[in-house]
Amino acid sequence: MKRTARAFWIGPPGHGEIRDVVLPDPAEDEVVVRSLWSGVSRGTETLVFRGGVPENQHATMRAPFQEGDFPGPVKYGYLNVGVVEEGPAALLGRTVFCLYPHQTRYVVPASAVTPVPESVPAGRAVLAGTVETAVNALWDAAPLVGDRIAVVGGGMVGCSVAALLGRFPGVRVQLVDADPARAKIAEALGVGFALPSDALGDCDLVVHASATEQGLTRALELLTPEGTVLELSWYGDRKVSLPLGEAFHSRRLVIRSSQVGTVSPARAHRSYGDRLALALDLLADPALDALVTGESDFEELPELLPRLASGEIPALCHRVRYTDIG
């Protein structure tokens, strides 16, 4: 019998559907994984869902196991946790994380899956890709003991960065967001919180992750002279204006980009696998459960994505639940 599965596809921008797929027979060095959970990375995936990936970024934005091309039809996603049903003995029966889209079962090289530590629940492990982004950002930012730091933008990436920064000794960490409801998440993560107008200034480092022009402008305002904004936002095809006159040059401010597609040059000797394994180890902290703000069944994805894209559901990570189908 042929192995079958069901997969979520974006058709025309703004529309999703679930398709039946036939899986290939696994080769000797491949595994068959049955999905337990996947996560919707709200910022990037809703941008893809809306068709907002710029044409000159189509190649850069490809997910590792993406099928189809932007703007669509495309099968896109990269936060999947499942159990290995077939494969090498060392992986058989193991819970693993994989950068795979939303699909009930799939076949990938064994090297593409990372075992989830026993200390990390499978449902929390869907955050691994985002925590990996936060790890890479902090390798780029290189915060120091005693730094004054703001994280502007309390979305999934910003909260992950704030959670890791909260473990640094002697730092002042404040999560800054226009939504006062993010205060409860900041409290759960063990960091401070402020609305943009109330944020503490004189920051040595500001990590910007709001994906808004206003947020990036505020990030610059919060810096001490010669401070750095680490820019994590992905704006897609939107244009951003900044006040680079005023005191930008006289205060010798720095804006630096960071992107998870490349391992930080500060840790060039580390591999992608090393970085992901570290992210999974860090997920042993139960405080990170605060980043999972909703849950739905896989079959609900076509109705769920438009609501996430419109902001009707103000999620951080929305978790997708799988039953043993397909």
Coordinates of C-alpha atoms in Angstrom, one line a residue:
M1 CA 0.0 0.0 0.0
K2 CA 1.1 3.5 -0.7
R3 CA 1.7 5.8 2.2
T4 CA -0.6 8.8 2.1
A5 CA -0.7 12.0 4.1
R6 CA -2.6 15.3 4.2
A7 CA -0.8 18.7 3.7
F8 CA -1.8 22.3 4.0
W9 CA -1.2 24.4 0.9
I10 CA -1.6 28.1 0.2
G11 CA -3.3 28.5 -3.2
P12 CA -3.9 32.1 -4.4
P13 CA -2.7 34.5 -1.7
G14 CA -5.2 34.7 1.1
H15 CA -6.6 31.2 0.6
G16 CA -5.6 27.8 2.0
E17 CA -6.6 24.3 1.4
I18 CA -5.7 20.7 2.6
R19 CA -4.5 18.3 -0.1
D20 CA -4.0 14.6 -0.1
V21 CA -0.5 13.6 -1.0
V22 CA 1.3 10.3 -1.6
L23 CA 4.6 9.8 0.2
P24 CA 7.6 8.2 -1.4
D25 CA 9.1 5.0 0.0
P26 CA 11.9 6.0 2.4
A27 CA 15.4 5.3 1.4
E28 CA 17.9 3.6 3.8
D29 CA 19.0 7.0 5.2
E30 CA 15.5 8.5 5.5
V31 CA 12.8 8.6 8.1
V32 CA 9.0 8.5 8.1
V33 CA 7.7 11.0 10.7
R34 CA 4.1 11.2 11.9
S35 CA 3.3 14.7 13.0
L36 CA 2.2 15.4 16.6
W37 CA 2.3 19.2 16.5
S38 CA 3.3 22.1 14.2
G39 CA 3.4 25.8 14.9
V40 CA 2.3 28.7 12.9
S41 CA 5.1 31.3 12.9
R42 CA 2.6 34.1 12.8
G43 CA 4.8 36.9 11.3
T44 CA 6.4 35.1 8.5
E45 CA 3.7 32.6 7.6
T46 CA 0.9 35.2 7.5
L47 CA 3.1 37.4 5.3
V48 CA 3.5 34.4 3.0
F49 CA -0.2 33.7 3.2
R50 CA -1.0 37.3 2.1
G51 CA 1.4 37.0 -0.8
G52 CA 3.7 39.6 0.6
V53 CA 7.1 38.1 -0.2
P54 CA 9.0 40.4 -2.5
E55 CA 10.0 38.9 -5.9
N56 CA 13.7 39.5 -5.3
Q57 CA 13.4 37.5 -2.0
H58 CA 11.7 34.4 -3.3
A59 CA 14.8 32.3 -3.2
T60 CA 16.0 33.7 0.1
M61 CA 12.6 33.0 1.8
R62 CA 12.3 29.4 0.7
A63 CA 11.7 27.0 3.6
P64 CA 13.9 23.9 3.7
F65 CA 11.0 21.5 2.6
Q66 CA 8.9 24.0 0.8
E67 CA 7.0 22.8 -2.3
G68 CA 5.7 25.2 -4.9
D69 CA 6.8 28.8 -5.4
F70 CA 5.8 32.2 -4.1
P71 CA 3.2 33.7 -4.2
G72 CA 1.5 30.4 -4.7
P73 CA 0.4 27.6 -4.8
V74 CA 3.0 26.9 -2.1
K75 CA 3.4 24.5 0.9
Y76 CA 5.1 26.5 3.5
G77 CA 6.1 26.1 7.2
Y78 CA 9.0 25.1 9.4
L79 CA 7.9 24.3 12.9
N80 CA 7.1 20.6 13.1
V81 CA 7.4 18.0 15.9
G82 CA 6.6 14.4 15.3
V83 CA 7.5 10.8 16.1
V84 CA 9.7 8.6 13.8
E85 CA 7.7 5.7 12.6
E86 CA 10.3 4.2 10.2
G87 CA 14.0 4.8 9.9
P88 CA 17.4 4.0 11.6
A89 CA 17.2 2.2 14.9
A90 CA 18.7 5.1 16.8
L91 CA 15.7 7.3 15.8
L92 CA 12.9 4.8 15.7
G93 CA 10.2 5.9 18.1
R94 CA 12.0 9.2 19.0
T95 CA 10.2 12.5 19.2
V96 CA 12.0 14.9 16.7
F97 CA 11.8 18.4 15.5
C98 CA 12.0 19.2 11.8
L99 CA 11.8 22.3 9.6
Y100 CA 8.8 20.9 7.7
P101 CA 5.5 22.4 6.7
H102 CA 2.1 21.5 8.1
Q103 CA 1.5 17.9 7.0
T104 CA 0.3 14.8 8.8
R105 CA 3.2 12.5 7.8
Y106 CA 6.4 13.1 5.8
V107 CA 9.6 11.5 4.6
V108 CA 12.9 13.4 5.0
P109 CA 16.6 12.5 5.4
A110 CA 17.4 11.3 8.9
S111 CA 19.9 14.2 9.1
A112 CA 17.0 16.7 8.8
V113 CA 15.5 15.7 12.1
T114 CA 16.7 16.7 15.6
P115 CA 15.7 14.6 18.6
V116 CA 13.8 16.5 21.2
P117 CA 15.4 16.2 24.7
E118 CA 13.3 14.2 27.2
S119 CA 13.2 17.3 29.4
V120 CA 11.2 19.2 26.7
P121 CA 7.5 18.3 26.1
A122 CA 6.6 17.7 22.4
G123 CA 4.1 20.5 22.4
R124 CA 6.7 23.1 23.6
A125 CA 9.2 21.9 21.1
V126 CA 7.3 23.6 18.2
L127 CA 9.0 26.8 19.5
A128 CA 12.5 25.5 18.6
G129 CA 12.7 27.3 15.3
T130 CA 11.9 30.6 16.9
V131 CA 14.2 30.1 19.9
E132 CA 16.9 29.2 17.3
T133 CA 16.3 32.7 15.7
A134 CA 16.7 34.2 19.2
V135 CA 19.9 32.3 19.8
N136 CA 21.3 33.6 16.5
A137 CA 20.2 37.1 17.3
L138 CA 22.0 37.1 20.6
W139 CA 25.2 35.7 19.0
D140 CA 25.0 38.7 16.7
A141 CA 24.2 41.2 19.4
A142 CA 26.7 39.9 22.0
P143 CA 25.1 41.5 25.1
L144 CA 27.3 42.1 28.1
V145 CA 26.8 41.7 31.8
G146 CA 25.0 44.7 33.2
D147 CA 23.7 45.9 29.8
R148 CA 20.5 48.0 29.7
I149 CA 18.4 46.3 27.0
A150 CA 14.9 46.8 25.4
V151 CA 13.2 44.4 23.1
V152 CA 10.7 46.4 21.0
G153 CA 7.9 44.1 19.7
G154 CA 6.4 41.4 21.8
G155 CA 5.6 38.9 19.1
M156 CA 6.9 35.4 19.0
V157 CA 10.5 36.3 18.1
G158 CA 10.7 39.3 20.4
C159 CA 9.4 37.3 23.4
S160 CA 11.9 34.5 22.7
V161 CA 14.7 37.0 22.7
A162 CA 13.5 38.6 25.9
A163 CA 13.2 35.2 27.6
L164 CA 16.8 34.4 26.8
L165 CA 18.1 37.8 27.7
G166 CA 16.3 37.5 31.1
R167 CA 18.8 34.8 32.0
F168 CA 21.8 37.1 31.6
P169 CA 23.3 38.3 34.9
G170 CA 22.9 41.9 35.9
V171 CA 21.0 43.0 32.8
R172 CA 18.0 45.3 32.7
V173 CA 15.6 43.8 30.2
Q174 CA 12.3 45.4 29.2
L175 CA 9.8 44.1 26.7
V176 CA 8.2 47.0 24.9
D177 CA 4.9 46.6 23.1
A178 CA 1.8 48.6 22.2
D179 CA -0.5 45.9 23.5
P180 CA -0.8 46.0 27.3
A181 CA -1.8 42.4 27.3
R182 CA 1.8 41.5 26.6
A183 CA 2.6 42.5 30.2
K184 CA 1.4 39.1 31.5
I185 CA 3.7 37.3 29.0
A186 CA 6.6 39.5 30.1
E187 CA 5.9 38.6 33.7
A188 CA 5.8 34.9 32.9
L189 CA 9.1 35.2 31.1
G190 CA 10.7 37.1 34.1
V191 CA 11.4 40.4 32.3
G192 CA 10.0 43.9 32.6
F193 CA 7.3 45.4 30.4
A194 CA 6.4 48.9 29.1
L195 CA 4.2 50.6 26.6
P196 CA 6.3 52.4 24.0
S197 CA 5.7 55.8 25.6
D198 CA 6.9 54.5 29.0
A199 CA 9.9 52.5 27.9
L200 CA 13.2 53.1 29.7
G201 CA 15.9 54.8 27.7
D202 CA 19.7 54.9 27.8
C203 CA 19.8 51.4 26.3
D204 CA 23.1 49.9 25.3
L205 CA 21.2 47.5 23.0
V206 CA 17.7 47.5 21.6
V207 CA 16.4 44.4 19.7
H208 CA 13.7 45.4 17.3
A209 CA 11.1 42.8 16.3
S210 CA 7.8 44.7 15.9
A211 CA 8.0 44.9 12.1
T212 CA 6.7 48.5 12.2
E213 CA 8.2 51.8 11.2
Q214 CA 7.0 53.3 14.5
G215 CA 8.7 50.5 16.5
L216 CA 12.1 50.9 14.7
T217 CA 11.9 54.7 15.2
R218 CA 11.2 54.2 18.9
A219 CA 14.1 51.6 19.1
L220 CA 16.5 54.3 17.9
E221 CA 15.1 56.8 20.5
L222 CA 15.8 54.4 23.3
L223 CA 19.5 54.1 22.6
T224 CA 22.3 55.6 24.6
P225 CA 25.0 57.3 22.4
E226 CA 26.9 54.7 20.3
G227 CA 24.2 52.1 21.2
T228 CA 23.0 49.5 18.7
V229 CA 19.6 48.4 17.3
L230 CA 19.6 44.8 16.2
E231 CA 16.9 44.6 13.6
L232 CA 15.1 41.2 13.5
S233 CA 11.9 42.4 11.7
W234 CA 10.9 41.1 8.3
Y235 CA 9.0 43.8 6.4
G236 CA 8.4 41.8 3.2
D237 CA 7.5 44.2 0.4
R238 CA 6.7 47.2 2.7
K239 CA 8.8 50.4 2.7
V240 CA 10.1 51.8 6.0
S241 CA 11.1 55.5 6.7
L242 CA 13.4 56.4 9.5
P243 CA 14.6 59.7 11.1
L244 CA 18.3 59.3 10.1
G245 CA 18.8 63.1 10.2
E246 CA 18.1 64.6 13.6
A247 CA 20.6 63.1 16.1
F248 CA 21.3 59.8 14.4
H249 CA 24.9 60.7 13.3
S250 CA 25.8 62.9 16.2
R251 CA 24.9 60.1 18.6
R252 CA 26.8 57.6 16.5
L253 CA 23.9 55.1 16.5
V254 CA 24.2 51.7 14.9
I255 CA 21.5 49.6 13.1
R256 CA 22.5 46.0 12.4
S257 CA 20.5 43.3 10.7
S258 CA 20.2 39.7 11.9
Q259 CA 18.7 36.8 10.1
V260 CA 18.5 33.2 11.0
G261 CA 19.3 32.0 7.5
T262 CA 23.0 32.4 8.2
V263 CA 24.8 31.3 11.4
S264 CA 26.1 34.4 13.1
P265 CA 29.7 35.2 12.0
A266 CA 30.4 35.5 15.7
R267 CA 29.9 31.8 16.0
A268 CA 31.0 30.7 12.5
H269 CA 32.5 27.5 13.9
R270 CA 29.0 26.3 14.9
S271 CA 26.8 24.4 12.6
Y272 CA 23.0 24.9 12.0
G273 CA 22.6 21.6 13.8
D274 CA 24.5 22.9 16.8
R275 CA 22.3 26.0 16.9
L276 CA 19.1 24.0 16.7
A277 CA 20.2 21.5 19.4
L278 CA 21.0 24.4 21.7
A279 CA 17.5 25.9 21.1
L280 CA 15.9 22.7 22.0
D281 CA 17.9 22.4 25.2
L282 CA 16.8 25.9 26.2
L283 CA 13.2 24.9 25.8
A284 CA 13.5 22.8 29.0
D285 CA 12.4 26.1 30.7
P286 CA 8.6 25.8 31.3
A287 CA 8.3 29.6 31.3
L288 CA 8.4 29.4 27.5
D289 CA 5.0 27.8 27.4
A290 CA 3.7 31.4 27.7
L291 CA 4.6 31.8 24.0
V292 CA 2.0 29.3 22.9
T293 CA -1.2 31.3 22.9
G294 CA -3.7 29.2 21.0
E295 CA -4.3 25.7 19.6
S296 CA -6.3 24.2 16.8
D297 CA -6.7 21.0 14.9
F298 CA -4.9 20.5 11.6
E299 CA -8.1 20.4 9.6
E300 CA -8.9 23.9 10.8
L301 CA -5.9 25.5 9.1
P302 CA -7.8 26.8 6.0
E303 CA -10.1 28.8 8.3
L304 CA -7.4 29.7 10.8
L305 CA -4.8 31.4 8.6
P306 CA -7.1 34.2 7.4
R307 CA -8.0 35.0 11.0
L308 CA -4.3 35.0 12.0
A309 CA -3.4 37.2 9.0
S310 CA -6.1 39.7 9.7
G311 CA -5.2 40.0 13.4
E312 CA -8.6 38.7 14.5
I313 CA -6.6 36.1 16.5
P314 CA -3.7 38.0 18.2
A315 CA -1.5 35.0 18.6
L316 CA 2.2 34.6 19.3
C317 CA 2.7 30.9 18.4
H318 CA -0.5 29.2 17.4
R319 CA -0.1 25.4 17.8
V320 CA -1.6 22.9 15.4
R321 CA -2.7 19.6 16.8
Y322 CA -2.6 16.3 14.8
T323 CA -4.5 13.1 15.2
D324 CA -3.4 9.9 13.7
I325 CA -4.8 10.5 10.2
G326 CA -3.3 10.2 6.8

